[in-house]
Amino acid sequence: MDPSHQQIYLDYNATSPLSLAVADRLPELASRFFANPSSPHPLGRGTRKMIEQATTDLSRFLHVAPNQIIYTSGATESIQTVISSFLSPDTPSRSIALPRTEHPAVLSAARMFEPGGAVLHWIKVGPDGLVELDHLKELLRQRPDLVSFCAANNETGVLAPVQQICTLCHDAGVPVHVDATQWVGRLPWPQMPDGNGPDFVSFSGHKFGALKGCGALIVSPRMTLNPLIPGGGQQYGARGGTLNTTGIVSMGLVAASLIENPYPADTVRNVRDTMEDQLLEKIPEAVIHARTAPRLPNTSSVAIPGRDAEEMVHQLARQGISISTGSACSTGKLSPSHVLLAMGVPTDLIRSTIRISLGPLSSSMEVDCLLKAL
Ligand code: PLP
């Protein structure tokens, strides 16, 4: 590839570039706030203050109390912490209800406890990728120990009715974990009435402009967890290990900047919808998965029948355009997307499906280049 060729990045669901709110402060953060935040000396106190400010900003951003936030290395660890806490062999009864459309971070965390006797109940999803609420109600009668679902699907962008699912689960006395990794930073996290929100929420910093290797788990005050990493008892004993100061502060800086200047959801949706209209005009046989379902404003999962998705991704990459075949984690694997399979999409159409995920600054010009190249 010609390095002077301008790059067009349309793979924001895999990761997003560093927010300017972080990039501008990074050298200072790395050089001035290096001390261990648990240390009692002035340098340690300085670092601790930065973390406290980040926690305040994140708690305002997500409408939770500061002491509900547990910092982790990212969504994968947050998810693993919750699921292990409910399904590990030392817990008395072990069952979880979840849709098959979950991210592999959730699926593999749940499946690893199956050989030890944990029971997985699969919640049906419709052809639009939405959880079938009647089936969830049926499963809730079996009183699973936990329900876990994704707020916004990473491949299709389909949004779950978070509040409605939480209410159904709580009415049945079942705690809920929400994987909000693709939602946080793109849509406002809903302010839910006391006791009605999710019991656990997982997310990663790098999906919304913070550094990689940091994330958080929000735990409701009525819940306790077995730590996955007890370590030195940091973070109320919920997660050991020296805090990742730069990562945590980067999440706080992005949260503060998004409180001031919210993610431009309407603009991004406009660019995405226009792109989909134009694509269907040019290629009428193209299929946009879950187009009628509520979706993230930035995500488009598009099948172009007769074309091979991997080949399209590589050809576009040669022209400086970065998109994906689906979840970043499954790229490179030849198995068809489990998300689209669960929605009943035929395998040949899945193999022709690419994922285009826009960012706040993605322009119509960039999208035009993509359409021309396609
Ligand atoms: N959940 C969802 C919906 C995701 O999209 C991802 C990453 O793509 C994850 C969880 C895992 O996030 P991370 O790799 O940052 O831990």
CSV table of C-alpha atoms and ligand atoms in Angstrom, one decimal:
chain,number,residue,atom,x,y,z
A,1,MET,CA,0.0,0.0,0.0
A,2,ASP,CA,1.2,3.5,-0.8
A,3,PRO,CA,1.8,5.1,2.6
A,4,SER,CA,1.1,8.6,1.2
A,5,HIS,CA,-2.4,7.4,0.2
A,6,GLN,CA,-4.9,9.0,2.5
A,7,GLN,CA,-6.4,6.5,4.9
A,8,ILE,CA,-10.2,6.2,5.4
A,9,TYR,CA,-11.0,4.6,8.7
A,10,LEU,CA,-14.5,3.1,8.9
A,11,ASP,CA,-13.9,0.4,11.6
A,12,TYR,CA,-14.9,2.3,14.7
A,13,ASN,CA,-16.6,-0.8,16.3
A,14,ALA,CA,-13.2,-2.5,16.3
A,15,THR,CA,-11.6,0.5,18.1
A,16,SER,CA,-11.6,4.2,17.9
A,17,PRO,CA,-8.7,6.7,17.5
A,18,LEU,CA,-7.6,8.5,20.6
A,19,SER,CA,-9.8,11.4,21.5
A,20,LEU,CA,-8.1,14.8,21.3
A,21,ALA,CA,-9.2,15.3,24.9
A,22,VAL,CA,-6.7,12.6,25.7
A,23,ALA,CA,-4.0,13.0,23.0
A,24,ASP,CA,-3.4,16.6,24.1
A,25,ARG,CA,-2.8,15.6,27.7
A,26,LEU,CA,-1.1,12.2,27.3
A,27,PRO,CA,2.6,13.4,27.6
A,28,GLU,CA,1.8,15.3,30.8
A,29,LEU,CA,-0.2,12.4,32.2
A,30,ALA,CA,2.5,9.9,31.5
A,31,SER,CA,5.4,12.0,32.8
A,32,ARG,CA,3.8,13.8,35.8
A,33,PHE,CA,1.4,11.2,37.2
A,34,PHE,CA,3.5,8.2,37.3
A,35,ALA,CA,3.4,7.5,41.1
A,36,ASN,CA,1.4,4.6,42.5
A,37,PRO,CA,-2.0,6.0,43.5
A,38,SER,CA,-2.0,3.8,46.6
A,39,SER,CA,1.2,5.5,47.9
A,40,PRO,CA,0.8,7.9,50.8
A,41,HIS,CA,3.4,10.5,49.6
A,42,PRO,CA,2.5,13.7,47.8
A,43,LEU,CA,3.3,12.2,44.3
A,44,GLY,CA,1.0,9.3,45.0
A,45,ARG,CA,-1.7,11.6,46.3
A,46,GLY,CA,-1.4,13.6,43.1
A,47,THR,CA,-2.1,10.5,41.0
A,48,ARG,CA,-4.9,9.5,43.3
A,49,LYS,CA,-6.5,12.9,42.8
A,50,MET,CA,-6.4,12.5,39.1
A,51,ILE,CA,-8.1,9.1,39.4
A,52,GLU,CA,-10.7,10.6,41.7
A,53,GLN,CA,-11.5,13.3,39.2
A,54,ALA,CA,-11.8,10.7,36.4
A,55,THR,CA,-14.2,8.7,38.6
A,56,THR,CA,-16.3,11.8,39.3
A,57,ASP,CA,-16.5,12.5,35.5
A,58,LEU,CA,-17.3,8.9,34.7
A,59,SER,CA,-20.0,8.7,37.4
A,60,ARG,CA,-21.6,11.9,36.1
A,61,PHE,CA,-21.4,10.6,32.5
A,62,LEU,CA,-23.0,7.2,33.4
A,63,HIS,CA,-25.4,8.4,36.2
A,64,VAL,CA,-23.9,6.1,38.8
A,65,ALA,CA,-22.3,6.7,42.2
A,66,PRO,CA,-18.5,6.9,42.1
A,67,ASN,CA,-18.1,3.8,44.4
A,68,GLN,CA,-20.1,1.7,41.9
A,69,ILE,CA,-17.2,1.9,39.4
A,70,ILE,CA,-14.6,-0.8,39.4
A,71,TYR,CA,-11.7,-0.3,37.0
A,72,THR,CA,-10.5,-3.3,34.9
A,73,SER,CA,-8.3,-3.9,31.9
A,74,GLY,CA,-11.4,-3.7,29.6
A,75,ALA,CA,-14.8,-5.2,28.8
A,76,THR,CA,-13.5,-8.7,28.5
A,77,GLU,CA,-12.2,-8.7,32.1
A,78,SER,CA,-15.4,-7.0,33.4
A,79,ILE,CA,-17.6,-9.6,31.7
A,80,GLN,CA,-15.4,-12.5,32.9
A,81,THR,CA,-15.6,-11.1,36.5
A,82,VAL,CA,-19.4,-11.1,36.5
A,83,ILE,CA,-19.9,-14.4,34.7
A,84,SER,CA,-17.3,-16.2,36.8
A,85,SER,CA,-18.8,-14.8,39.9
A,86,PHE,CA,-22.2,-16.4,39.0
A,87,LEU,CA,-21.1,-19.6,37.3
A,88,SER,CA,-17.8,-20.8,38.9
A,89,PRO,CA,-18.0,-24.2,40.5
A,90,ASP,CA,-18.0,-22.8,44.1
A,91,THR,CA,-21.3,-21.2,43.6
A,92,PRO,CA,-24.4,-23.3,44.6
A,93,SER,CA,-26.6,-23.1,41.5
A,94,ARG,CA,-25.2,-22.0,38.2
A,95,SER,CA,-27.3,-21.0,35.3
A,96,ILE,CA,-27.3,-18.1,32.9
A,97,ALA,CA,-29.7,-16.9,30.2
A,98,LEU,CA,-28.2,-15.1,27.2
A,99,PRO,CA,-28.8,-14.7,23.5
A,100,ARG,CA,-26.5,-16.4,21.0
A,101,THR,CA,-25.7,-13.0,19.4
A,102,GLU,CA,-23.5,-12.0,22.3
A,103,HIS,CA,-19.8,-11.0,21.8
A,104,PRO,CA,-17.3,-13.9,22.1
A,105,ALA,CA,-16.1,-12.3,25.4
A,106,VAL,CA,-19.5,-13.2,26.9
A,107,LEU,CA,-20.0,-16.5,25.1
A,108,SER,CA,-16.6,-18.0,25.9
A,109,ALA,CA,-16.9,-16.8,29.6
A,110,ALA,CA,-20.2,-18.7,29.9
A,111,ARG,CA,-19.2,-21.7,27.9
A,112,MET,CA,-16.0,-22.3,29.9
A,113,PHE,CA,-18.2,-23.3,32.9
A,114,GLU,CA,-20.5,-25.7,31.0
A,115,PRO,CA,-18.2,-28.8,31.5
A,116,GLY,CA,-18.3,-28.1,35.2
A,117,GLY,CA,-22.1,-28.2,35.3
A,118,ALA,CA,-23.2,-24.6,34.6
A,119,VAL,CA,-26.5,-24.4,32.5
A,120,LEU,CA,-26.8,-22.0,29.6
A,121,HIS,CA,-30.3,-21.0,28.5
A,122,TRP,CA,-30.3,-19.5,25.1
A,123,ILE,CA,-32.7,-16.5,24.6
A,124,LYS,CA,-34.1,-16.5,21.1
A,125,VAL,CA,-33.5,-13.6,18.8
A,126,GLY,CA,-35.7,-12.6,15.8
A,127,PRO,CA,-34.5,-12.1,12.2
A,128,ASP,CA,-34.0,-8.4,13.2
A,129,GLY,CA,-31.5,-9.4,15.9
A,130,LEU,CA,-33.8,-8.3,18.7
A,131,VAL,CA,-34.2,-10.5,21.8
A,132,GLU,CA,-37.6,-12.2,21.8
A,133,LEU,CA,-39.1,-10.9,25.0
A,134,ASP,CA,-41.8,-13.6,25.3
A,135,HIS,CA,-39.1,-16.2,25.2
A,136,LEU,CA,-37.1,-14.4,27.8
A,137,LYS,CA,-40.2,-14.3,30.0
A,138,GLU,CA,-40.6,-18.0,29.6
A,139,LEU,CA,-36.9,-18.6,30.5
A,140,LEU,CA,-37.2,-16.4,33.5
A,141,ARG,CA,-39.8,-18.8,35.0
A,142,GLN,CA,-36.8,-21.3,35.3
A,143,ARG,CA,-35.1,-18.7,37.5
A,144,PRO,CA,-31.6,-18.5,35.9
A,145,ASP,CA,-29.0,-17.1,38.3
A,146,LEU,CA,-28.1,-14.3,35.8
A,147,VAL,CA,-29.3,-12.8,32.6
A,148,SER,CA,-26.6,-11.3,30.3
A,149,PHE,CA,-27.2,-9.4,27.2
A,150,CYS,CA,-25.5,-6.9,24.9
A,151,ALA,CA,-26.9,-3.3,24.8
A,152,ALA,CA,-25.6,-2.7,21.3
A,153,ASN,CA,-24.4,-5.5,19.0
A,154,ASN,CA,-20.9,-5.0,17.7
A,155,GLU,CA,-21.7,-6.5,14.2
A,156,THR,CA,-25.2,-5.2,13.4
A,157,GLY,CA,-25.5,-2.3,15.8
A,158,VAL,CA,-28.9,-3.6,17.0
A,159,LEU,CA,-29.9,-2.0,20.2
A,160,ALA,CA,-31.6,-3.9,23.0
A,161,PRO,CA,-34.5,-2.4,25.0
A,162,VAL,CA,-32.2,-2.2,28.1
A,163,GLN,CA,-34.8,-0.8,30.5
A,164,GLN,CA,-37.5,-3.2,29.5
A,165,ILE,CA,-35.3,-6.3,29.8
A,166,CYS,CA,-34.0,-5.1,33.2
A,167,THR,CA,-37.6,-4.6,34.5
A,168,LEU,CA,-38.6,-8.1,33.3
A,169,CYS,CA,-35.6,-9.7,35.0
A,170,HIS,CA,-36.0,-7.8,38.2
A,171,ASP,CA,-39.7,-8.6,38.4
A,172,ALA,CA,-38.6,-12.3,38.2
A,173,GLY,CA,-35.9,-11.7,40.9
A,174,VAL,CA,-33.0,-12.3,38.5
A,175,PRO,CA,-30.0,-10.1,38.3
A,176,VAL,CA,-28.9,-8.6,35.0
A,177,HIS,CA,-25.5,-8.0,33.4
A,178,VAL,CA,-25.4,-5.6,30.4
A,179,ASP,CA,-22.4,-5.6,27.9
A,180,ALA,CA,-22.5,-1.9,27.0
A,181,THR,CA,-19.1,-1.9,25.2
A,182,GLN,CA,-20.5,-0.5,21.9
A,183,TRP,CA,-23.1,1.8,23.5
A,184,VAL,CA,-21.0,3.8,25.9
A,185,GLY,CA,-19.7,7.0,24.3
A,186,ARG,CA,-22.1,6.7,21.3
A,187,LEU,CA,-25.5,7.0,23.0
A,188,PRO,CA,-26.3,8.5,26.3
A,189,TRP,CA,-26.4,5.8,29.0
A,190,PRO,CA,-30.0,6.0,30.2
A,191,GLN,CA,-30.6,7.3,33.7
A,192,MET,CA,-32.6,4.4,35.2
A,193,PRO,CA,-34.9,4.7,38.2
A,194,ASP,CA,-33.4,3.5,41.4
A,195,GLY,CA,-33.1,-0.2,41.5
A,196,ASN,CA,-34.4,-0.6,38.0
A,197,GLY,CA,-31.1,-0.4,36.1
A,198,PRO,CA,-28.8,-3.3,35.3
A,199,ASP,CA,-27.0,-4.9,38.2
A,200,PHE,CA,-23.7,-5.0,36.3
A,201,VAL,CA,-22.5,-3.0,33.2
A,202,SER,CA,-19.2,-3.7,31.3
A,203,PHE,CA,-17.4,-1.5,28.9
A,204,SER,CA,-13.9,-0.7,27.4
A,205,GLY,CA,-12.2,2.7,27.1
A,206,HIS,CA,-10.8,2.2,23.6
A,207,LYS,CA,-14.2,2.0,22.0
A,208,PHE,CA,-15.0,5.6,22.8
A,209,GLY,CA,-11.6,7.4,22.4
A,210,ALA,CA,-9.8,6.5,25.6
A,211,LEU,CA,-6.6,4.3,25.8
A,212,LYS,CA,-6.6,0.6,25.2
A,213,GLY,CA,-6.2,-1.8,28.2
A,214,CYS,CA,-8.7,0.0,30.4
A,215,GLY,CA,-12.3,-0.4,31.1
A,216,ALA,CA,-14.8,-0.6,33.9
A,217,LEU,CA,-17.4,-2.7,35.6
A,218,ILE,CA,-20.4,-0.8,37.1
A,219,VAL,CA,-21.8,-2.8,40.0
A,220,SER,CA,-25.2,-1.8,41.6
A,221,PRO,CA,-25.1,-1.2,45.3
A,222,ARG,CA,-27.4,-4.2,46.0
A,223,MET,CA,-24.8,-6.7,44.4
A,224,THR,CA,-21.5,-8.2,45.6
A,225,LEU,CA,-19.0,-10.0,43.5
A,226,ASN,CA,-16.2,-12.6,43.9
A,227,PRO,CA,-13.1,-10.8,42.6
A,228,LEU,CA,-11.6,-12.4,39.6
A,229,ILE,CA,-8.2,-10.9,40.6
A,230,PRO,CA,-8.1,-10.4,44.4
A,231,GLY,CA,-4.4,-9.2,44.4
A,232,GLY,CA,-3.6,-6.6,47.0
A,233,GLY,CA,-7.2,-5.7,47.8
A,234,GLN,CA,-7.3,-2.5,45.7
A,235,GLN,CA,-10.8,-1.1,44.7
A,236,TYR,CA,-12.7,-2.2,47.8
A,237,GLY,CA,-11.3,-5.7,47.3
A,238,ALA,CA,-13.3,-6.1,44.1
A,239,ARG,CA,-10.2,-6.0,41.7
A,240,GLY,CA,-6.6,-6.2,42.8
A,241,GLY,CA,-3.6,-4.7,41.0
A,242,THR,CA,-2.1,-1.3,40.8
A,243,LEU,CA,-4.5,1.0,39.0
A,244,ASN,CA,-3.9,1.9,35.4
A,245,THR,CA,-3.6,5.6,36.0
A,246,THR,CA,-3.2,6.8,32.4
A,247,GLY,CA,-6.0,4.5,31.2
A,248,ILE,CA,-8.4,5.5,33.9
A,249,VAL,CA,-7.7,9.2,33.5
A,250,SER,CA,-8.1,8.9,29.7
A,251,MET,CA,-11.6,7.5,30.2
A,252,GLY,CA,-12.4,10.4,32.6
A,253,LEU,CA,-11.1,13.0,30.1
A,254,VAL,CA,-13.3,11.5,27.3
A,255,ALA,CA,-16.3,11.3,29.6
A,256,ALA,CA,-15.9,15.0,30.6
A,257,SER,CA,-15.5,16.0,27.0
A,258,LEU,CA,-18.6,14.1,26.0
A,259,ILE,CA,-20.6,15.7,28.8
A,260,GLU,CA,-19.6,19.1,27.2
A,261,ASN,CA,-19.9,18.0,23.6
A,262,PRO,CA,-22.0,15.0,23.2
A,263,TYR,CA,-21.4,12.4,20.4
A,264,PRO,CA,-23.0,13.8,17.3
A,265,ALA,CA,-25.4,10.8,16.9
A,266,ASP,CA,-27.8,12.6,14.5
A,267,THR,CA,-25.0,13.6,12.1
A,268,VAL,CA,-23.4,10.2,12.1
A,269,ARG,CA,-26.8,8.5,11.5
A,270,ASN,CA,-27.4,10.9,8.6
A,271,VAL,CA,-24.2,10.0,6.9
A,272,ARG,CA,-24.8,6.2,7.6
A,273,ASP,CA,-28.4,6.3,6.3
A,274,THR,CA,-27.4,8.3,3.2
A,275,MET,CA,-24.7,5.8,2.5
A,276,GLU,CA,-27.1,2.9,2.8
A,277,ASP,CA,-29.6,4.6,0.5
A,278,GLN,CA,-26.9,5.2,-2.1
A,279,LEU,CA,-25.6,1.7,-1.8
A,280,LEU,CA,-29.0,0.2,-2.4
A,281,GLU,CA,-29.4,2.5,-5.4
A,282,LYS,CA,-26.1,1.3,-6.9
A,283,ILE,CA,-26.4,-2.3,-5.9
A,284,PRO,CA,-30.2,-3.1,-5.5
A,285,GLU,CA,-29.5,-6.7,-4.5
A,286,ALA,CA,-27.5,-5.6,-1.5
A,287,VAL,CA,-29.0,-6.5,1.9
A,288,ILE,CA,-28.6,-4.4,5.0
A,289,HIS,CA,-29.0,-6.5,8.1
A,290,ALA,CA,-31.5,-5.4,10.8
A,291,ARG,CA,-32.2,-2.2,8.9
A,292,THR,CA,-35.6,-1.8,10.5
A,293,ALA,CA,-34.5,-2.5,14.0
A,294,PRO,CA,-33.3,0.2,16.4
A,295,ARG,CA,-29.5,0.4,15.7
A,296,LEU,CA,-26.4,2.3,16.7
A,297,PRO,CA,-26.2,5.4,14.5
A,298,ASN,CA,-22.8,4.5,13.2
A,299,THR,CA,-23.1,0.8,12.2
A,300,SER,CA,-24.1,-0.8,8.9
A,301,SER,CA,-23.9,-4.5,8.3
A,302,VAL,CA,-24.1,-5.0,4.6
A,303,ALA,CA,-24.3,-8.1,2.4
A,304,ILE,CA,-23.4,-7.9,-1.3
A,305,PRO,CA,-24.6,-11.2,-2.7
A,306,GLY,CA,-22.1,-13.0,-4.8
A,307,ARG,CA,-19.1,-11.1,-3.4
A,308,ASP,CA,-16.7,-12.6,-0.8
A,309,ALA,CA,-16.5,-10.4,2.3
A,310,GLU,CA,-12.8,-11.2,3.1
A,311,GLU,CA,-11.8,-10.4,-0.4
A,312,MET,CA,-13.8,-7.1,-0.3
A,313,VAL,CA,-12.1,-6.1,3.0
A,314,HIS,CA,-8.6,-6.8,1.5
A,315,GLN,CA,-9.3,-5.0,-1.7
A,316,LEU,CA,-10.6,-2.0,0.1
A,317,ALA,CA,-7.6,-2.1,2.4
A,318,ARG,CA,-5.3,-1.9,-0.6
A,319,GLN,CA,-7.1,1.4,-1.5
A,320,GLY,CA,-6.6,2.7,2.0
A,321,ILE,CA,-10.1,2.0,3.3
A,322,SER,CA,-10.4,0.1,6.6
A,323,ILE,CA,-13.6,-1.8,7.2
A,324,SER,CA,-14.2,-5.2,8.6
A,325,THR,CA,-16.1,-8.5,8.0
A,326,GLY,CA,-17.7,-8.3,11.4
A,327,SER,CA,-16.4,-8.5,14.9
A,328,ALA,CA,-12.7,-7.6,15.0
A,329,CYS,CA,-12.1,-10.7,17.1
A,330,SER,CA,-13.5,-13.1,14.5
A,331,THR,CA,-11.8,-11.5,11.5
A,332,GLY,CA,-9.3,-14.0,10.2
A,333,LYS,CA,-11.5,-16.9,11.2
A,334,LEU,CA,-13.3,-18.5,8.4
A,335,SER,CA,-16.4,-19.5,10.4
A,336,PRO,CA,-19.5,-17.5,9.4
A,337,SER,CA,-20.7,-14.9,11.9
A,338,HIS,CA,-22.6,-16.5,14.8
A,339,VAL,CA,-24.6,-13.2,15.2
A,340,LEU,CA,-26.0,-13.4,11.6
A,341,LEU,CA,-26.5,-17.2,11.9
A,342,ALA,CA,-28.6,-16.7,15.0
A,343,MET,CA,-30.7,-14.2,13.1
A,344,GLY,CA,-31.3,-16.8,10.4
A,345,VAL,CA,-29.3,-15.2,7.7
A,346,PRO,CA,-28.2,-17.8,5.0
A,347,THR,CA,-24.6,-18.8,5.1
A,348,ASP,CA,-23.8,-17.6,1.6
A,349,LEU,CA,-25.1,-14.1,2.5
A,350,ILE,CA,-23.1,-14.1,5.7
A,351,ARG,CA,-19.9,-14.8,3.7
A,352,SER,CA,-20.8,-11.7,1.6
A,353,THR,CA,-21.3,-9.4,4.6
A,354,ILE,CA,-19.1,-6.5,5.6
A,355,ARG,CA,-19.3,-4.2,8.6
A,356,ILE,CA,-19.0,-0.5,8.1
A,357,SER,CA,-18.7,1.5,11.3
A,358,LEU,CA,-18.4,5.2,11.2
A,359,GLY,CA,-16.9,7.7,13.7
A,360,PRO,CA,-18.0,11.2,14.8
A,361,LEU,CA,-15.9,12.8,12.1
A,362,SER,CA,-16.6,10.3,9.2
A,363,SER,CA,-17.6,12.5,6.3
A,364,SER,CA,-19.9,12.0,3.2
A,365,MET,CA,-16.7,12.3,1.1
A,366,GLU,CA,-15.1,9.3,2.8
A,367,VAL,CA,-18.3,7.3,2.4
A,368,ASP,CA,-18.5,8.3,-1.3
A,369,CYS,CA,-14.9,6.9,-1.7
A,370,LEU,CA,-16.1,3.7,-0.1
A,371,LEU,CA,-19.1,3.4,-2.4
A,372,LYS,CA,-17.0,4.1,-5.5
A,373,ALA,CA,-14.5,1.5,-4.4
A,374,LEU,CA,-17.3,-1.1,-3.7
B,1,PLP,N1,-18.3,-6.7,24.0
B,1,PLP,C1,-18.6,-6.1,22.8
B,1,PLP,C2,-20.0,-5.9,22.4
B,1,PLP,C3,-17.5,-5.8,22.0
B,1,PLP,O1,-17.7,-5.2,20.8
B,1,PLP,C4,-16.2,-6.0,22.4
B,1,PLP,C5,-15.0,-5.7,21.6
B,1,PLP,O2,-15.1,-5.7,20.4
B,1,PLP,C6,-16.0,-6.6,23.7
B,1,PLP,C7,-17.1,-6.9,24.5
B,1,PLP,C8,-14.6,-6.9,24.3
B,1,PLP,O3,-14.0,-5.7,24.4
B,1,PLP,P1,-12.4,-5.6,24.7
B,1,PLP,O4,-11.7,-6.4,23.7
B,1,PLP,O5,-12.0,-4.2,24.7
B,1,PLP,O6,-12.2,-6.2,26.1
